[in-house]
């Protein structure tokens, strides 16, 4: 049996090793920060954001920029700072989009009276040593703002309740009943708490979706590597067959003619397989474009929803303030 091309054999062995690694669950690629200090600061920022309620920071599929800047935007949203929603909902953004969002975040920090100052390039470049104090301050301020909003909504609910309850006088049984009803009102989640629950459920859904996507990518990687190994094995068998039959086929003219016909048949079969694969690729690209268009439409609806919710929240706060002034 003739010797096989060593380069081809090495390619076949590398593909086999890659398939074995994918099957065992070992990651083929890993995106980690090389600098240990950066990694430590990133983990501290993620822990802060998760403790504050921004659970998207735990999603492994998100890049460090998406985790940090997403957390900053989430904190600023709690402080009633309106950022560009077109930028808030784009993960894995381009460099231009990252710079634009970084500049917008840096520009609004003085408006919320943040004592720390950073530059846009420090946000976009993930200078976590300088970004960490900003995250720390914003997390604390956003938690205080949420507690304040919750207290305002609770006071508003109590105010509405007192308007509905008739004058009972100062008799002790009625006072005890009023205190009991007050405790019942306190046990009912306010709008801010319900919004927090909604955020947590959405974050949990995103985390499950990211893990599902990661698992599907591992399956796709395994299947593609398995196909690659199968095709390389066929290629290896074909080359071995050609090497074995070539000397004998060259002995006679009829043998050479038959050998050439077989090679032409093999080439025609390869062209047909290539055409089928190209058609499959085109179909997948068309499906991808269709899904991308549908995603953009859904994002437009989501942006409109967020804008409407922000406007409604602002009107609610104004209405509550007016009622308190009338009292």
CSV table of C-alpha atoms in Angstrom, one decimal:
chain,number,residue,atom,x,y,z
A,1,UNK,CA,0.0,0.0,0.0
A,2,UNK,CA,1.4,3.4,-1.0
A,3,UNK,CA,2.3,6.0,1.7
A,4,UNK,CA,-0.2,8.7,2.3
A,5,UNK,CA,0.7,12.4,2.3
A,6,UNK,CA,1.9,13.3,5.8
A,7,UNK,CA,0.4,16.8,5.8
A,8,UNK,CA,-3.0,15.2,5.0
A,9,UNK,CA,-2.5,12.7,7.8
A,10,UNK,CA,-1.7,15.4,10.3
A,11,UNK,CA,-4.8,17.4,9.3
A,12,UNK,CA,-6.9,14.3,9.9
A,13,UNK,CA,-5.3,13.7,13.3
A,14,UNK,CA,-5.9,17.3,14.4
A,15,UNK,CA,-9.5,17.1,13.3
A,16,UNK,CA,-9.9,13.8,15.3
A,17,UNK,CA,-8.4,15.4,18.4
A,18,UNK,CA,-10.7,18.4,18.1
A,19,UNK,CA,-13.8,16.2,17.8
A,20,UNK,CA,-12.7,14.3,20.9
A,21,UNK,CA,-12.2,17.5,22.9
A,22,UNK,CA,-15.7,18.8,21.8
A,23,UNK,CA,-17.3,15.5,22.7
A,24,UNK,CA,-15.7,15.5,26.2
A,25,UNK,CA,-17.1,19.0,26.9
A,26,UNK,CA,-13.7,20.8,26.9
A,27,UNK,CA,-14.0,24.3,25.5
A,28,UNK,CA,-12.3,24.8,22.2
A,29,UNK,CA,-11.9,28.6,22.6
A,30,UNK,CA,-11.9,30.7,25.7
A,31,UNK,CA,-12.2,34.5,25.9
A,32,UNK,CA,-10.6,35.5,29.2
A,33,UNK,CA,-8.8,38.6,30.3
A,34,UNK,CA,-5.1,38.0,30.4
A,35,UNK,CA,-4.3,40.5,33.1
A,36,UNK,CA,-5.0,39.1,36.6
A,37,UNK,CA,-5.8,42.5,38.0
A,38,UNK,CA,-8.3,43.2,35.3
A,39,UNK,CA,-9.9,39.8,35.9
A,40,UNK,CA,-10.2,40.5,39.6
A,41,UNK,CA,-11.7,43.9,39.1
A,42,UNK,CA,-14.1,42.6,36.5
A,43,UNK,CA,-15.3,39.9,39.0
A,44,UNK,CA,-15.7,42.6,41.7
A,45,UNK,CA,-17.8,44.7,39.3
A,46,UNK,CA,-19.9,41.7,38.3
A,47,UNK,CA,-20.5,40.8,42.0
A,48,UNK,CA,-21.6,44.3,42.7
A,49,UNK,CA,-24.0,44.4,39.8
A,50,UNK,CA,-25.5,41.0,40.7
A,51,UNK,CA,-25.9,42.0,44.3
A,52,UNK,CA,-27.8,45.1,43.2
A,53,UNK,CA,-30.1,43.0,41.0
A,54,UNK,CA,-28.5,43.2,37.6
A,55,UNK,CA,-28.3,39.4,37.0
A,56,UNK,CA,-27.4,39.7,33.3
A,57,UNK,CA,-23.9,40.3,34.5
A,58,UNK,CA,-23.7,36.6,35.3
A,59,UNK,CA,-24.4,35.5,31.7
A,60,UNK,CA,-21.2,33.8,30.4
A,61,UNK,CA,-22.0,34.6,26.8
A,62,UNK,CA,-21.8,38.4,27.3
A,63,UNK,CA,-18.5,40.2,26.7
A,64,UNK,CA,-16.9,42.2,29.6
A,65,UNK,CA,-17.9,45.4,27.8
A,66,UNK,CA,-21.6,44.3,27.7
A,67,UNK,CA,-21.6,43.3,31.3
A,68,UNK,CA,-20.0,46.5,32.6
A,69,UNK,CA,-21.7,49.0,30.3
A,70,UNK,CA,-25.0,47.2,30.6
A,71,UNK,CA,-24.7,47.5,34.4
A,72,UNK,CA,-23.9,51.2,34.2
A,73,UNK,CA,-26.9,51.8,31.9
A,74,UNK,CA,-29.1,49.8,34.3
A,75,UNK,CA,-28.0,51.9,37.3
A,76,UNK,CA,-28.5,55.2,35.4
A,77,UNK,CA,-32.0,54.0,34.4
A,78,UNK,CA,-32.9,53.6,38.0
A,79,UNK,CA,-31.8,57.2,38.6
A,80,UNK,CA,-34.3,58.4,35.9
A,81,UNK,CA,-31.5,59.2,33.5
A,82,UNK,CA,-32.7,58.7,29.9
A,83,UNK,CA,-30.1,57.1,27.6
A,84,UNK,CA,-30.4,56.3,24.0
A,85,UNK,CA,-32.5,53.1,23.9
A,86,UNK,CA,-31.1,52.3,20.4
A,87,UNK,CA,-27.7,51.7,22.1
A,88,UNK,CA,-29.0,50.0,25.2
A,89,UNK,CA,-30.3,47.0,23.4
A,90,UNK,CA,-27.3,46.2,21.2
A,91,UNK,CA,-24.9,43.6,22.5
A,92,UNK,CA,-21.6,42.9,20.9
A,93,UNK,CA,-21.7,46.4,19.5
A,94,UNK,CA,-19.3,47.8,17.0
A,95,UNK,CA,-16.4,50.0,18.1
A,96,UNK,CA,-18.3,53.1,17.0
A,97,UNK,CA,-21.4,52.1,19.0
A,98,UNK,CA,-19.3,51.3,22.0
A,99,UNK,CA,-17.6,54.8,21.8
A,100,UNK,CA,-21.0,56.5,21.4
A,101,UNK,CA,-22.5,54.8,24.4
A,102,UNK,CA,-19.4,55.4,26.5
A,103,UNK,CA,-19.5,59.1,25.7
A,104,UNK,CA,-23.2,59.3,26.6
A,105,UNK,CA,-22.6,57.5,30.0
A,106,UNK,CA,-19.7,59.8,30.8
A,107,UNK,CA,-21.7,62.9,29.9
A,108,UNK,CA,-24.6,62.1,32.3
A,109,UNK,CA,-22.4,61.3,35.3
A,110,UNK,CA,-22.2,64.9,36.4
A,111,UNK,CA,-26.0,65.2,36.2
A,112,UNK,CA,-26.4,62.4,38.8
A,113,UNK,CA,-23.7,64.1,40.9
A,114,UNK,CA,-21.3,61.3,40.7
A,115,UNK,CA,-18.1,62.3,42.5
A,116,UNK,CA,-15.9,60.2,40.2
A,117,UNK,CA,-14.8,61.3,36.8
A,118,UNK,CA,-13.8,59.0,33.9
A,119,UNK,CA,-13.1,59.4,30.2
A,120,UNK,CA,-15.0,57.7,27.4
A,121,UNK,CA,-11.9,55.8,26.3
A,122,UNK,CA,-11.6,54.4,29.8
A,123,UNK,CA,-15.1,52.9,29.6
A,124,UNK,CA,-14.7,51.6,26.0
A,125,UNK,CA,-11.2,50.3,26.7
A,126,UNK,CA,-12.4,48.7,30.0
A,127,UNK,CA,-10.0,50.5,32.3
A,128,UNK,CA,-11.6,48.7,35.2
A,129,UNK,CA,-9.3,50.3,37.8
A,130,UNK,CA,-11.0,53.7,37.2
A,131,UNK,CA,-14.4,52.3,36.2
A,132,UNK,CA,-14.8,50.4,39.4
A,133,UNK,CA,-15.4,53.4,41.7
A,134,UNK,CA,-18.0,54.7,39.3
A,135,UNK,CA,-19.8,51.4,39.3
A,136,UNK,CA,-19.6,51.2,43.1
A,137,UNK,CA,-21.1,54.7,43.5
A,138,UNK,CA,-23.9,54.1,40.9
A,139,UNK,CA,-24.9,50.8,42.4
A,140,UNK,CA,-25.3,52.5,45.8
A,141,UNK,CA,-27.2,55.5,44.4
A,142,UNK,CA,-29.5,53.3,42.2
A,143,UNK,CA,-30.4,51.1,45.2
A,144,UNK,CA,-31.2,54.2,47.3
A,145,UNK,CA,-33.3,55.6,44.4
A,146,UNK,CA,-35.2,52.3,44.1
A,147,UNK,CA,-35.9,52.3,47.8
A,148,UNK,CA,-37.1,55.9,47.6
A,149,UNK,CA,-39.4,55.2,44.7
A,150,UNK,CA,-40.8,52.2,46.5
A,151,UNK,CA,-41.5,54.4,49.6
A,152,UNK,CA,-43.2,57.0,47.4
A,153,UNK,CA,-45.4,54.4,45.8
A,154,UNK,CA,-46.3,52.9,49.3
A,155,UNK,CA,-47.1,56.4,50.6
A,156,UNK,CA,-49.2,57.1,47.5
A,157,UNK,CA,-51.1,53.8,48.1
A,158,UNK,CA,-51.7,54.7,51.7
A,159,UNK,CA,-52.9,58.1,50.7
A,160,UNK,CA,-55.4,56.7,48.3
A,161,UNK,CA,-56.5,54.2,50.9
A,162,UNK,CA,-57.1,57.0,53.5
A,163,UNK,CA,-59.2,58.8,50.9
A,164,UNK,CA,-61.4,55.8,50.4
A,165,UNK,CA,-61.9,55.0,54.1
A,166,UNK,CA,-64.6,57.1,55.9
A,167,UNK,CA,-63.9,59.0,59.0
A,168,UNK,CA,-64.1,56.5,61.8
A,169,UNK,CA,-63.2,58.8,64.7
A,170,UNK,CA,-60.7,58.1,67.3
A,171,UNK,CA,-62.1,54.9,68.7
A,172,UNK,CA,-59.3,52.3,69.5
A,173,UNK,CA,-60.9,49.4,67.5
A,174,UNK,CA,-60.9,51.5,64.4
A,175,UNK,CA,-57.3,52.5,65.0
A,176,UNK,CA,-56.3,48.9,65.4
A,177,UNK,CA,-58.1,48.1,62.1
A,178,UNK,CA,-56.3,51.0,60.4
A,179,UNK,CA,-52.9,49.7,61.6
A,180,UNK,CA,-53.7,46.2,60.4
A,181,UNK,CA,-54.7,47.5,57.0
A,182,UNK,CA,-51.5,49.6,57.0
A,183,UNK,CA,-49.5,46.4,57.5
A,184,UNK,CA,-51.5,44.7,54.7
A,185,UNK,CA,-50.6,47.6,52.4
A,186,UNK,CA,-47.0,47.3,53.3
A,187,UNK,CA,-47.0,43.6,52.4
A,188,UNK,CA,-48.3,44.3,48.9
A,189,UNK,CA,-45.3,44.8,46.5
A,190,UNK,CA,-45.2,48.3,45.1
A,191,UNK,CA,-44.7,49.1,41.5
A,192,UNK,CA,-41.0,49.5,41.9
A,193,UNK,CA,-40.7,46.1,43.5
A,194,UNK,CA,-42.8,44.5,40.8
A,195,UNK,CA,-40.6,46.1,38.2
A,196,UNK,CA,-37.6,44.7,40.0
A,197,UNK,CA,-39.2,41.2,40.0
A,198,UNK,CA,-39.8,41.6,36.3
A,199,UNK,CA,-36.2,42.6,35.7
A,200,UNK,CA,-35.1,39.5,37.6
A,201,UNK,CA,-37.3,37.2,35.7
A,202,UNK,CA,-36.1,38.7,32.4
A,203,UNK,CA,-32.5,38.4,33.5
A,204,UNK,CA,-33.1,34.7,34.4
A,205,UNK,CA,-34.7,34.1,31.1
A,206,UNK,CA,-31.7,35.7,29.3
A,207,UNK,CA,-29.3,33.6,31.3
A,208,UNK,CA,-31.2,30.4,30.4
A,209,UNK,CA,-31.3,31.5,26.8
A,210,UNK,CA,-27.6,32.2,26.7
A,211,UNK,CA,-26.8,28.8,28.2
A,212,UNK,CA,-29.1,27.2,25.6
A,213,UNK,CA,-27.4,29.1,22.9
A,214,UNK,CA,-24.0,28.1,24.2
A,215,UNK,CA,-25.0,24.4,24.3
A,216,UNK,CA,-26.3,24.6,20.7
A,217,UNK,CA,-23.0,26.1,19.6
A,218,UNK,CA,-21.2,23.1,21.2
A,219,UNK,CA,-23.5,20.7,19.3
A,220,UNK,CA,-22.9,22.6,16.1
A,221,UNK,CA,-19.2,22.6,16.6
A,222,UNK,CA,-19.2,18.9,17.3
A,223,UNK,CA,-21.3,18.2,14.2
A,224,UNK,CA,-19.2,20.4,11.9
A,225,UNK,CA,-16.0,18.8,13.2
A,226,UNK,CA,-17.5,15.3,12.8
A,227,UNK,CA,-18.4,16.2,9.2
A,228,UNK,CA,-14.9,17.5,8.6
A,229,UNK,CA,-13.4,14.2,9.9
A,230,UNK,CA,-15.8,12.1,7.8
A,231,UNK,CA,-14.9,14.0,4.6
A,232,UNK,CA,-11.2,13.8,5.4
A,233,UNK,CA,-11.5,10.1,6.0
A,234,UNK,CA,-13.2,9.8,2.6
A,235,UNK,CA,-10.4,11.9,1.1
A,236,UNK,CA,-7.8,9.7,2.7
A,237,UNK,CA,-9.5,6.5,1.4
A,238,UNK,CA,-9.7,8.0,-2.1
A,239,UNK,CA,-6.0,8.9,-2.1
A,240,UNK,CA,-5.1,5.5,-0.9
A,241,UNK,CA,-7.2,3.9,-3.6
A,242,UNK,CA,-5.6,6.1,-6.3
A,243,UNK,CA,-2.1,5.3,-5.0
A,244,UNK,CA,-2.8,1.6,-5.0
A,245,UNK,CA,-4.5,1.3,-8.4
A,246,UNK,CA,-2.3,3.8,-10.3
A,247,UNK,CA,0.7,1.5,-11.0
A,248,UNK,CA,-1.5,-1.3,-12.3
A,249,UNK,CA,-3.7,1.0,-14.3
A,250,UNK,CA,-0.7,2.5,-16.2
A,251,UNK,CA,0.4,-0.9,-17.5
A,252,UNK,CA,-2.1,-1.0,-20.4
A,253,UNK,CA,-3.8,1.6,-22.5
A,254,UNK,CA,-7.3,0.2,-21.6
A,255,UNK,CA,-6.3,0.4,-17.9
A,256,UNK,CA,-5.3,4.0,-18.3
A,257,UNK,CA,-8.6,4.8,-20.0
A,258,UNK,CA,-10.7,3.1,-17.4
A,259,UNK,CA,-8.7,4.8,-14.6
A,260,UNK,CA,-9.3,8.2,-16.2
A,261,UNK,CA,-13.0,7.5,-16.5
A,262,UNK,CA,-13.2,6.6,-12.8
A,263,UNK,CA,-11.4,9.8,-11.9
A,264,UNK,CA,-13.8,11.8,-14.0
A,265,UNK,CA,-16.7,10.1,-12.3
A,266,UNK,CA,-15.2,10.9,-8.9
A,267,UNK,CA,-14.7,14.6,-9.9
A,268,UNK,CA,-18.3,14.8,-11.1
A,269,UNK,CA,-19.6,13.4,-7.9
A,270,UNK,CA,-17.5,15.9,-5.9
A,271,UNK,CA,-18.9,18.8,-8.0
A,272,UNK,CA,-22.5,17.6,-7.4
A,273,UNK,CA,-21.9,17.3,-3.6
A,274,UNK,CA,-20.4,20.8,-3.6
A,275,UNK,CA,-23.4,22.2,-5.5
A,276,UNK,CA,-25.7,20.6,-2.9
A,277,UNK,CA,-23.7,22.1,0.0
A,278,UNK,CA,-23.7,25.5,-1.6
A,279,UNK,CA,-27.5,25.4,-2.0
A,280,UNK,CA,-27.7,24.5,1.7
A,281,UNK,CA,-25.5,27.4,2.6
A,282,UNK,CA,-27.6,29.8,0.6
A,283,UNK,CA,-30.8,28.5,2.3
A,284,UNK,CA,-29.2,29.1,5.7
A,285,UNK,CA,-28.1,32.6,4.8
A,286,UNK,CA,-31.6,33.4,3.6
A,287,UNK,CA,-33.1,32.1,6.9
A,288,UNK,CA,-30.5,34.1,8.8
A,289,UNK,CA,-31.4,37.3,7.0
A,290,UNK,CA,-35.1,36.7,7.6
A,291,UNK,CA,-34.6,36.2,11.3
A,292,UNK,CA,-32.3,39.2,11.5
A,293,UNK,CA,-35.1,41.4,10.0
A,294,UNK,CA,-37.6,40.0,12.4
A,295,UNK,CA,-35.3,40.6,15.3
A,296,UNK,CA,-34.9,44.3,14.3
A,297,UNK,CA,-38.7,44.7,14.2
A,298,UNK,CA,-39.0,43.2,17.7
A,299,UNK,CA,-36.2,45.5,18.9
A,300,UNK,CA,-38.2,48.5,17.6
A,301,UNK,CA,-41.2,47.4,19.6
A,302,UNK,CA,-39.1,46.9,22.7
A,303,UNK,CA,-37.6,50.3,22.3
A,304,UNK,CA,-41.0,51.8,22.0
A,305,UNK,CA,-42.2,49.9,25.1
A,306,UNK,CA,-39.2,51.1,27.2
A,307,UNK,CA,-39.8,54.7,26.1
A,308,UNK,CA,-43.5,54.4,27.0
A,309,UNK,CA,-42.7,52.9,30.4
A,310,UNK,CA,-40.2,55.7,31.2
A,311,UNK,CA,-42.7,58.3,30.2
A,312,UNK,CA,-45.5,56.6,32.3
A,313,UNK,CA,-43.2,56.4,35.3
A,314,UNK,CA,-42.3,60.1,35.1
A,315,UNK,CA,-46.0,61.0,34.9
A,316,UNK,CA,-46.7,58.8,37.9
A,317,UNK,CA,-44.0,60.5,40.0
A,318,UNK,CA,-45.4,63.9,39.0
A,319,UNK,CA,-48.9,62.9,39.8
A,320,UNK,CA,-47.8,61.6,43.2
A,321,UNK,CA,-46.0,64.8,44.0
A,322,UNK,CA,-49.0,66.9,43.1
A,323,UNK,CA,-51.3,64.8,45.3
A,324,UNK,CA,-48.9,65.3,48.2
A,325,UNK,CA,-48.8,69.0,47.7
A,326,UNK,CA,-52.6,69.1,47.7
A,327,UNK,CA,-52.6,67.3,51.0
